[in-house]
XYZ file of C-alpha atoms in Angstrom:
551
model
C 39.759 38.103 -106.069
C 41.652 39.797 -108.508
C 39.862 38.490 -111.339
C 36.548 39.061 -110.047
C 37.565 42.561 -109.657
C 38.758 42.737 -112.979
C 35.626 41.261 -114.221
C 33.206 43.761 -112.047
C 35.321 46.573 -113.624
C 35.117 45.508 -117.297
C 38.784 44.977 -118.009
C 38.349 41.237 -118.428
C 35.572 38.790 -119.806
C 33.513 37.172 -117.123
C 32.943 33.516 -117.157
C 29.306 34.000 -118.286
C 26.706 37.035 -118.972
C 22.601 36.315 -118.699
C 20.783 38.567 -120.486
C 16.977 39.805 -121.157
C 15.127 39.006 -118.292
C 13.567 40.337 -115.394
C 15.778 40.242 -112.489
C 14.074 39.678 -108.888
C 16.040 42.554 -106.285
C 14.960 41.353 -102.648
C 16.511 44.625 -101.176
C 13.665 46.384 -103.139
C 11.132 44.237 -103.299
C 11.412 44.972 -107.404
C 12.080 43.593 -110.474
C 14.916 45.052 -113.295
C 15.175 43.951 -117.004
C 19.115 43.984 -116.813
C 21.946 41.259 -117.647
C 24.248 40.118 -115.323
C 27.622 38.786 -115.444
C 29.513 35.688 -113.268
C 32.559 34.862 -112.037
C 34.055 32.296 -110.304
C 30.579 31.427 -109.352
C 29.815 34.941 -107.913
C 27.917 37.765 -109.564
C 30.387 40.414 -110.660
C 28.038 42.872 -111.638
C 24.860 44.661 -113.914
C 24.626 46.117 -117.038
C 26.752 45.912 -120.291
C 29.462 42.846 -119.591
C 31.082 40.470 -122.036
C 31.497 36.947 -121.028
C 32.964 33.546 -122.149
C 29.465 32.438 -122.154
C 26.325 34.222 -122.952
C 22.705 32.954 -121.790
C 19.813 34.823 -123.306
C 16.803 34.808 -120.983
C 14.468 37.459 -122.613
C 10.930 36.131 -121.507
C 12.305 35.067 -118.014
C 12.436 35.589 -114.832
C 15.388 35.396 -112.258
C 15.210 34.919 -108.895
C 17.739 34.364 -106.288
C 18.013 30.890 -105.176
C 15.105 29.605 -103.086
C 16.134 28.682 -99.266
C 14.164 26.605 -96.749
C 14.876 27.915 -92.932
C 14.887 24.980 -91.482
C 14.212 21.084 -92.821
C 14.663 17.800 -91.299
C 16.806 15.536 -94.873
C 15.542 12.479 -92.754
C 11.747 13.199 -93.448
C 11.886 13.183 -96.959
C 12.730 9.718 -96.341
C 15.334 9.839 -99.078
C 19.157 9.876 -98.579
C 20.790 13.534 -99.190
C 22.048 13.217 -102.408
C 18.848 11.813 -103.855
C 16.602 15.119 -101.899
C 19.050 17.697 -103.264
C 18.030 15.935 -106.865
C 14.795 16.789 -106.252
C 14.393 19.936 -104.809
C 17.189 21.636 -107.371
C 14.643 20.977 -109.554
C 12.496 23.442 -107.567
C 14.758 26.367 -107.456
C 16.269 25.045 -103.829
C 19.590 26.064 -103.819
C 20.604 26.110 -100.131
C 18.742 24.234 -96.858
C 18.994 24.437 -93.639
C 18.950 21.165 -92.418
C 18.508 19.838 -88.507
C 20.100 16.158 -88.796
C 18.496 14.937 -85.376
C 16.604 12.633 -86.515
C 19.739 10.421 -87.553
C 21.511 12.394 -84.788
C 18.888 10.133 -82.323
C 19.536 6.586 -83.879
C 23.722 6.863 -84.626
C 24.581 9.865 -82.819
C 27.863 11.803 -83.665
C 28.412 10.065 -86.964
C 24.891 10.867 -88.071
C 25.936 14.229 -88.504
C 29.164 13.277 -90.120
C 27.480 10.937 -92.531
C 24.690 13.933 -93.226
C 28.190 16.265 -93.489
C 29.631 14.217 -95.760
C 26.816 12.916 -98.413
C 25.712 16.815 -98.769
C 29.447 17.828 -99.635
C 28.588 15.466 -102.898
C 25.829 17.595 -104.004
C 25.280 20.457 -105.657
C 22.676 22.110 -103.218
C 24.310 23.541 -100.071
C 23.326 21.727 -97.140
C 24.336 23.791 -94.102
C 23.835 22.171 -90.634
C 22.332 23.308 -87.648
C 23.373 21.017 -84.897
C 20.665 18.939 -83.101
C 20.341 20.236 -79.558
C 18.172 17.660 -77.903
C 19.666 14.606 -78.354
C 17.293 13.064 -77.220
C 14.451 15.703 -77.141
C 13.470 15.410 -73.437
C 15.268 13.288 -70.418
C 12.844 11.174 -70.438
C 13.186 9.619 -74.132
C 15.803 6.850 -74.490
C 16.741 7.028 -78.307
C 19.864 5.452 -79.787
C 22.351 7.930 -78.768
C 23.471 11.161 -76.070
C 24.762 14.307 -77.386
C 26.645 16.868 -74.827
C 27.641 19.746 -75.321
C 31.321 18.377 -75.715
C 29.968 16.019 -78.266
C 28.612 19.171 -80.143
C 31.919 20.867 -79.359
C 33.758 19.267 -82.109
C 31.723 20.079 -84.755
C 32.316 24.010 -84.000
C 33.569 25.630 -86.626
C 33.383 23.066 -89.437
C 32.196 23.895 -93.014
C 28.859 23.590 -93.377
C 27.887 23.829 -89.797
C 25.977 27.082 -88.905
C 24.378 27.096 -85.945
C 22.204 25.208 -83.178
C 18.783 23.413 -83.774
C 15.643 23.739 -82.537
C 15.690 23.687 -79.115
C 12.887 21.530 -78.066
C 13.823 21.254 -74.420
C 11.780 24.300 -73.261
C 11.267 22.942 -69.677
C 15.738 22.197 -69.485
C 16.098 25.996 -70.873
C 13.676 27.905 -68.304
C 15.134 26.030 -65.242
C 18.682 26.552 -66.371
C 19.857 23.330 -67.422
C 23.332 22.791 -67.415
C 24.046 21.185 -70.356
C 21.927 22.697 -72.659
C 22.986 26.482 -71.486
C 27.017 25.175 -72.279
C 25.206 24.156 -75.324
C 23.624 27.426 -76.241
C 26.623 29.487 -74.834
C 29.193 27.112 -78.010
C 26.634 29.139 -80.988
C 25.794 32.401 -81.952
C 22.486 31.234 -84.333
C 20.264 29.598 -82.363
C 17.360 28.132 -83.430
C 14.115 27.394 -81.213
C 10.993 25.129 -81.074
C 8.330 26.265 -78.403
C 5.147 25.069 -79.187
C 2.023 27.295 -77.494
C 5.273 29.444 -75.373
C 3.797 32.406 -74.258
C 4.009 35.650 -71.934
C 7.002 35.268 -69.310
C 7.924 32.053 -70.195
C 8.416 33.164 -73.929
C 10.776 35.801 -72.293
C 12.687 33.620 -70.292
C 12.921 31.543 -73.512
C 14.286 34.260 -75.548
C 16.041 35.776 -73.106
C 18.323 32.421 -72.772
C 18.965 32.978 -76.466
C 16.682 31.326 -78.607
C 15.955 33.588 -81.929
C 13.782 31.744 -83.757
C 10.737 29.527 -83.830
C 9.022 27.521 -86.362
C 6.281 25.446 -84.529
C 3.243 28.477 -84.347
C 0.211 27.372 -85.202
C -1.675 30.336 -84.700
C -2.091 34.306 -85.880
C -1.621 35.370 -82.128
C 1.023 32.663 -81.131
C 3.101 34.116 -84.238
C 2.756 37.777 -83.570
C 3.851 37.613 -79.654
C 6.929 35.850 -80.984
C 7.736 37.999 -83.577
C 6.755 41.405 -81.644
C 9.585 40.099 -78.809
C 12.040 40.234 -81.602
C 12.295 36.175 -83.263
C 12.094 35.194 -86.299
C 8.522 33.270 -87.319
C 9.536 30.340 -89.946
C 6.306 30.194 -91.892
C 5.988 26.209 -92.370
C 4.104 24.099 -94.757
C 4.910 20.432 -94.291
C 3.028 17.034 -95.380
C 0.961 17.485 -91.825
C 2.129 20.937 -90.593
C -0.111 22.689 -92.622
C 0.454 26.361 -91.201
C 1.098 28.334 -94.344
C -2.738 29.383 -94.269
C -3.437 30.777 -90.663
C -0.138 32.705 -90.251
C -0.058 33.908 -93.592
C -1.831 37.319 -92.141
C 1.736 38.319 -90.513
C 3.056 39.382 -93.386
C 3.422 42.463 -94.282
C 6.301 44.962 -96.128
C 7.496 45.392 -92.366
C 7.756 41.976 -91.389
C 8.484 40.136 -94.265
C 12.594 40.576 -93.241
C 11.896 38.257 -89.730
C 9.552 36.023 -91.337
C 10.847 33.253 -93.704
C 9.529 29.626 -95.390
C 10.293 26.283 -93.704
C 8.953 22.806 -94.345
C 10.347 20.746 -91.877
C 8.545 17.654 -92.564
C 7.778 16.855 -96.037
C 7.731 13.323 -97.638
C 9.142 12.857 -100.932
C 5.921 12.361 -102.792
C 4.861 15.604 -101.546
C 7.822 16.983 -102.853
C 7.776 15.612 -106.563
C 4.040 16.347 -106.547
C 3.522 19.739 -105.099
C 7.204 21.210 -104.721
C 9.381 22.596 -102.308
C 10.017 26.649 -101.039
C 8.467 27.081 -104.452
C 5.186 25.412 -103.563
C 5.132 28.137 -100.352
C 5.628 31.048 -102.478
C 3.020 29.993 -104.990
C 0.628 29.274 -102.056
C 1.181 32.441 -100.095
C 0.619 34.278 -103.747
C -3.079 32.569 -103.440
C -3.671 32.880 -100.548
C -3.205 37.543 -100.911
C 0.207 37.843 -100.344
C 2.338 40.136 -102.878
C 4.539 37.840 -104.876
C 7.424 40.254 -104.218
C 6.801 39.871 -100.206
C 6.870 35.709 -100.607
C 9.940 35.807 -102.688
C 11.581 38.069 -100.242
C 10.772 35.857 -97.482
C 11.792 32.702 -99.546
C 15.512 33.976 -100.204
C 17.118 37.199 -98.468
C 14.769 37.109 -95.561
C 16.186 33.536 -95.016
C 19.642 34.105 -95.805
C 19.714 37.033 -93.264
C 18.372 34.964 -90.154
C 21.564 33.025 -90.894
C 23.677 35.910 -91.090
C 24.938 34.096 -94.587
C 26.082 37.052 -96.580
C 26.904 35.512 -99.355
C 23.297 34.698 -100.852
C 20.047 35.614 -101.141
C 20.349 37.805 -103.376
C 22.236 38.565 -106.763
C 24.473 41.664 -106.038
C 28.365 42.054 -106.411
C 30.133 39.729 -104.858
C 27.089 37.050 -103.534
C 26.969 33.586 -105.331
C 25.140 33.606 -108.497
C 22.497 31.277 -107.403
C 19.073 32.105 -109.321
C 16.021 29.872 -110.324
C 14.489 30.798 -114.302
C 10.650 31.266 -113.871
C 8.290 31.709 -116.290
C 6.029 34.093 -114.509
C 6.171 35.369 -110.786
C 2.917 34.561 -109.851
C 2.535 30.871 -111.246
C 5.897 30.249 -110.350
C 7.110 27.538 -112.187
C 11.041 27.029 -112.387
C 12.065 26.204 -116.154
C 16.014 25.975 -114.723
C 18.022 26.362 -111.445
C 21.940 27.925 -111.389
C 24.334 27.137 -108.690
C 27.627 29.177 -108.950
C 26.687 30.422 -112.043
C 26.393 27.304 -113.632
C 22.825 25.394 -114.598
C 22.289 22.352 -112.278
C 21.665 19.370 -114.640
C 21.116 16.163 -113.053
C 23.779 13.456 -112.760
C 21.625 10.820 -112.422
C 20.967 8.701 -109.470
C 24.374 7.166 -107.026
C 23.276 4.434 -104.940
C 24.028 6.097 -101.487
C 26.265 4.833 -98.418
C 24.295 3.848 -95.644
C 24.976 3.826 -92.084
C 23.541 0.894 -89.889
C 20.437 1.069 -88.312
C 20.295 0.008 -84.793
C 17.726 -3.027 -84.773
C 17.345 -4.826 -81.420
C 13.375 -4.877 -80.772
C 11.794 -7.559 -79.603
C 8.027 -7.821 -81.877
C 5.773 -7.998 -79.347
C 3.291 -11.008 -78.977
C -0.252 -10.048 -78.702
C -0.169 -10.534 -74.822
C 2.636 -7.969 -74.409
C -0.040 -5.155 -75.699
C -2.716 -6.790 -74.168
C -4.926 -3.501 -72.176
C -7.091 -3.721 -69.109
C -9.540 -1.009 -67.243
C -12.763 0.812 -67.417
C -13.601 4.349 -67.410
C -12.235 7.595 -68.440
C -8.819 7.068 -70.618
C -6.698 9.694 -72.289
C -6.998 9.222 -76.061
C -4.687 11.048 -78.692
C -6.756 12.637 -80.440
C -5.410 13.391 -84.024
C -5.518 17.478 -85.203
C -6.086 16.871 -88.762
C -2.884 19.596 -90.843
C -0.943 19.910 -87.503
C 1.158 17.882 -85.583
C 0.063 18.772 -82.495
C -2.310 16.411 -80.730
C -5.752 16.305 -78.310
C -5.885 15.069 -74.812
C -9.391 13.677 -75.115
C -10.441 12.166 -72.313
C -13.002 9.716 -73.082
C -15.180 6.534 -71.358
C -13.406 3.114 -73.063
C -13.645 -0.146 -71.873
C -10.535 -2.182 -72.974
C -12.148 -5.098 -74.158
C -14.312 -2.974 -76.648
C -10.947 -1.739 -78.559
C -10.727 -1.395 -81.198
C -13.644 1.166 -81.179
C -14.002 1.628 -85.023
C -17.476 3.303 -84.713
C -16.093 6.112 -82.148
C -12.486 5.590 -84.184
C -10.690 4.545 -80.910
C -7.651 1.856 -82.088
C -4.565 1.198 -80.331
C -1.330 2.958 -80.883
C 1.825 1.077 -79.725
C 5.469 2.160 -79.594
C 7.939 -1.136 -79.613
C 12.002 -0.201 -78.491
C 14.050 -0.947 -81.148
C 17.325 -0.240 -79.637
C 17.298 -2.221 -75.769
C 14.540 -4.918 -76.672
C 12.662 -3.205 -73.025
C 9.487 -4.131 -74.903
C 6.479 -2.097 -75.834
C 4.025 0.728 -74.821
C 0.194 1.138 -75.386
C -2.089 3.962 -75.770
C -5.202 4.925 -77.829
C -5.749 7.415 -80.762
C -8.418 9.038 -82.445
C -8.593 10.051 -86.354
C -6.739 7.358 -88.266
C -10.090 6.417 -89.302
C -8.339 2.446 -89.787
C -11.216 -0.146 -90.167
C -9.026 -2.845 -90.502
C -5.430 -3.714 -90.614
C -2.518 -1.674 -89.205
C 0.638 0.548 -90.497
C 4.045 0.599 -88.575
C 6.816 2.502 -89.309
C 10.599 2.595 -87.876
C 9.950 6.727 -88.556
C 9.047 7.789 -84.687
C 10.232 11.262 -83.735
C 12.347 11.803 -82.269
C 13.796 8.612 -80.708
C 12.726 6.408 -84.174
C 11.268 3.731 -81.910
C 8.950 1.196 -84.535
C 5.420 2.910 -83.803
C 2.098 1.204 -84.914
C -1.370 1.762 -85.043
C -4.021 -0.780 -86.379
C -7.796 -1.783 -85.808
C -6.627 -5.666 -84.432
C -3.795 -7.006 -82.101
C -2.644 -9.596 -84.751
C -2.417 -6.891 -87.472
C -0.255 -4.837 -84.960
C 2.096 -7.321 -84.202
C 2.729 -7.816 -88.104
C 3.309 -4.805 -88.529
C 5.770 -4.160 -85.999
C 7.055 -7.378 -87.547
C 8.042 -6.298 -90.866
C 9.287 -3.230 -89.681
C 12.021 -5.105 -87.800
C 12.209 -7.891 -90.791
C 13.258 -5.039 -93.366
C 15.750 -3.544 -90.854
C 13.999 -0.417 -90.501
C 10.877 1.199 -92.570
C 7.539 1.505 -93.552
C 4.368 -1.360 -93.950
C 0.802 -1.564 -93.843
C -0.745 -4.882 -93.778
C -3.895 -6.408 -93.669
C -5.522 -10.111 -94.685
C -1.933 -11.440 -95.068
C -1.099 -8.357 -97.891
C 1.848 -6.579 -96.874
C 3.328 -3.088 -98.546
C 6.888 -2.127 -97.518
C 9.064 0.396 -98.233
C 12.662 -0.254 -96.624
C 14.460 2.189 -94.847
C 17.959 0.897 -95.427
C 19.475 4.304 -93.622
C 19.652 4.264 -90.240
C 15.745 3.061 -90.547
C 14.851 6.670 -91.633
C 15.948 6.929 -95.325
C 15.313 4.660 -98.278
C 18.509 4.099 -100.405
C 16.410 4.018 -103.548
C 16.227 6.500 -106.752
C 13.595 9.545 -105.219
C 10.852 8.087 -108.318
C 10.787 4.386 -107.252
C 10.456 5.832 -103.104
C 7.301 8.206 -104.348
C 5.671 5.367 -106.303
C 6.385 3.095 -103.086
C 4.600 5.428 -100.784
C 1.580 6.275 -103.173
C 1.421 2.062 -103.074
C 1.422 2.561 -99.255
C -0.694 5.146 -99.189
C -3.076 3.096 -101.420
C -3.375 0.149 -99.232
C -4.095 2.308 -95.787
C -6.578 4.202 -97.887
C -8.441 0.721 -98.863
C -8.542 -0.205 -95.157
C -10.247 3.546 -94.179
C -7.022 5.532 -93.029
C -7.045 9.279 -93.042
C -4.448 11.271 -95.751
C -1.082 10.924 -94.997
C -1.159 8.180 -92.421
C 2.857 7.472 -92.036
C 3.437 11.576 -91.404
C 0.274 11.144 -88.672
C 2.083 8.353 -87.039
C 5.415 9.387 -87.173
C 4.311 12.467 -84.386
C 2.604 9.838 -82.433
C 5.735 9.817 -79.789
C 7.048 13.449 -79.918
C 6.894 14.339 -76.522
C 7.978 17.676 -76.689
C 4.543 18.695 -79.078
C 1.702 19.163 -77.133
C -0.586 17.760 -75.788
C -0.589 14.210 -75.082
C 1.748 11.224 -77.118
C 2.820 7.435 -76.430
C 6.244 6.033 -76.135
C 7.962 2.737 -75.427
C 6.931 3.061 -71.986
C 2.924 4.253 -71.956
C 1.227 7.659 -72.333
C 3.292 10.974 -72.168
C 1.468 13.824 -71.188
C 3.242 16.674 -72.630
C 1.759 19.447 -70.185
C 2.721 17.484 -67.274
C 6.429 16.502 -68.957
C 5.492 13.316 -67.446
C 4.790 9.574 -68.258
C 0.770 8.627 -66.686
C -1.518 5.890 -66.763
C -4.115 4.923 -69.676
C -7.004 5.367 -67.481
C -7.683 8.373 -65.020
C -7.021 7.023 -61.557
């Protein structure tokens, strides 16, 4: 402290000045051609400083380091070390990340294996803890999380808060575990899909401050006029960037702030990260100042993290070098005050991925019945899903001219066996994809246009120990998922070639953009409005399991 003061006062060199460019000042919304001095990885202060180190800018521009609201590691599908790697490069300097997707397969030590490999990074990877472990009663994942398992992680660096809780019917009639677990935070994050009038409330009024799942104008303005905080998010499939851009405005912008929840690595190297939102809300009418408000203090403030978000006296001199505001392209990224270069890839640790399915023979998911059936019907940039009720008759499925194929959901933890339903929009004319990615249990989930193909899927998805295939004809593509069936332990290029190959081969046999995001939702049952699981169909409105065909 001493030093720093010294520093901010002049009467000692700092450990490094930046000069010449235009400095980004989210308290103002403005921009200030001023240097800046560090130290001890904190900015000391403005103006005329000496330092050990001097860093001429002039052409520049620096903005505080970019923060996504909320993020699920796990999606990427790359281990944490190998995502910070990437999205550094994109001005990221601080997530925060909801670990229940490994928190559902391995439980407790999930987290502590998602503590521990972000601790080796530069990016700060602060931890909300997962609340619904698993996200309904009804969903039988790999582990149980109670409030006392929660309890232990109070308190412990890098842990900030409570995750989304997805549990909406367990919060409005007073659950008692999930109140002890609301009652251990002070940040608590929500995820209330279509939540409106009383209910929303009630929801709030147990303590939920946030949301991140609105989908529409209207659905986003009732949440933030009752006082939450609207994550704006723009995932590989939760495309919401667009429609709720509207809310934005130089009163808002401090409760709204950029998420992407869901975005696969390939999406990532291609199109970016928070800095892919701000250039798309700049296109799409909003000021740049607003979006880069939103994408750093607006963000830091939700979390009450004081310390960032900004570059003032005293905050951490993180800061992205742009060439221009409104293209938006990061040249260099500074954590601490010191420019992130990257180390290279480190083969990651990986914890074991529970594997006890049993692949299903053709007979197990085998369908019979005639007449109306409930068919998911895929919602093309959204995650949510149609309850289309339409006339099938099982032995005509696969449907390929009305795009009716089987979507199948195999146990991988008990070997209880598998459940059926039907989907619309994959657009598959032949083959089938399976994946060990199933939110949020991360049961093996298929779709395909033939029985056979199904079952080889599902196959090599339990042969690899966990990941992604498509197959068709006897080809098979593969990408393993060596952690915990969710995370490839590979360098972040060789996983993004891998999943354009995937991507390839479903594209050759007809199947709609971004097929393994598309059927990783397939089983969600706390997304409206209708999923499949191990056991059959899930109707979400109904928070209950019911038949294929109307009775």
């Amino acid at each position: 402290m001493a030093a720093g003061l010294a520093a901010a006062r002049g009467l000692e060199p700092a450990d490094a000045v930046f000069s010449g460019a235009e400095v980004f000042n989210p308290f103002a919304c403005s921009w200030e051609r001023t240097d800046f001095a560090v130290k001890g990885g904190r900015v000391v202060g403005f103006g005329d400083y000496r330092g050990t180190r001097e860093y001429d800018l002039s052409g520049t521009y620096v903005v505080p380091g970019l923060i996504d609201a909320h993020v699920h590691i796990e999606s990427s599908l790359l281990a944490p070390a190998e995502y910070a790697r990437l999205v550094l490069a994109h001005g990221t300097t601080t997530v925060i990340a909801d670990p229940h997707e490994i928190a559902n397969v391995c439980g407790a030590p999930g987290i502590d294996y998602m503590l521990a490999e972000g601790a080796r990074t530069p990016l700060d990877i602060l931890v909300m803890l997962p609340s619904c472990v698993p996200a309904t009663p009804f969903d039988a994942g790999g582990a149980v999380l109670t409030a006392a398992d929660l309890a232990r992680f109070r308190g412990r660096e890098g842990v900030v808060g409570l995750a989304e809780v997805m549990n909406v019917p367990g919060v409005l009639f007073g659950d008692e575990d999930l109140r002890a677990k609301v009652d251990l935070f002070e940040v608590i994050d929500g995820h209330a899909p279509f939540l409106s009038g009383k209910d929303l409330n009630a929801y709030i009024y147990a303590g939920v401050q946030s949301d991140h799942e609105c989908t529409t104008l209207p659905e986003a303005r009732e949440k933030l006029l009752r006082g939450m905080y609207v994550m704006i998010r723009e995932g590989s499939t939760e495309r919401n960037l667009r429609d709720l851009l509207p809310l934005v405005d130089a009163c808002t912008a401090p409760r709204c702030c950029f998420a992407t929840d869901d975005r696969h690595a390939d999406m990532l190297a291609g199109e970016g990260h928070i800095d892919d939102c701000v250039r798309k809300a700049v296109a799409g009418g909003l000021e740049v100042e607003q979006a880069l408000r939103m994408a750093t203090l607006s963000a830091a403030g939700r979390f009450g993290l004081h310390d960032r978000g900004a570059l003032a006296p005293g905050r951490l001199a993180d800061f992205c070098v742009v060439d221009d505001p409104d293209r938006f392209r990061v040249l260099k990224t500074f954590k601490r005050g010191a420019e992130v270069i990257d180390a290279g890839y480190r083969r990651p640790a990986c914890p074991a991925a529970p594997m006890h399915a049993r692949v299903p023979e053709p007979g197990d998911i085998r369908i019979t019945g005639r007449g109306e059936a409930r068919v998911i019907g895929i919602v093309p940039g959204q995650i949510t899903t149609r309850d289309m009720r339409c006339s099938v008759d099982a032995a005509g499925i696969p449907d390929l001219g009305r795009d009716i194929l089987k979507a199948v959901v195999t146990d991988r933890y008990r070997a209880s066996g598998s459940g059926v339903g039907l989907v619309h929009g994959f657009h598959l004319q032949e083959g089938a994809i399976a994946g060990s990615v199933s939110h949020d249990s991360h049961n093996i989930v298929a779709v395909g246009a033939g029985d056979a193909d199904i079952v080889r899927a599902v196959a090599e998805v339990v042969r690899l120990g966990g990941g992604l295939a498509v197959v068709s004809n006897g080809d098979v593509t593969a990408l393993p998922l060596e952690c915990a069936g969710l995370m490839s332990a590979l360098p972040y290029g060789e996983v993004v070639q891998r999943l354009a190959a995937l991507e390839e081969h479903a594209r050759r046999l007809g199947a709609i953009e971004n097929p393994f995001m598309y059927l990783s939702f397939l089983a969600l049952t706390v997304i409206p409005e209708v999923r499949v699981t191990e056991r059959g169909v899930f109707d979400v409105g109904a928070f209950t399991d019911v038949p294929l065909f109307e009775e």
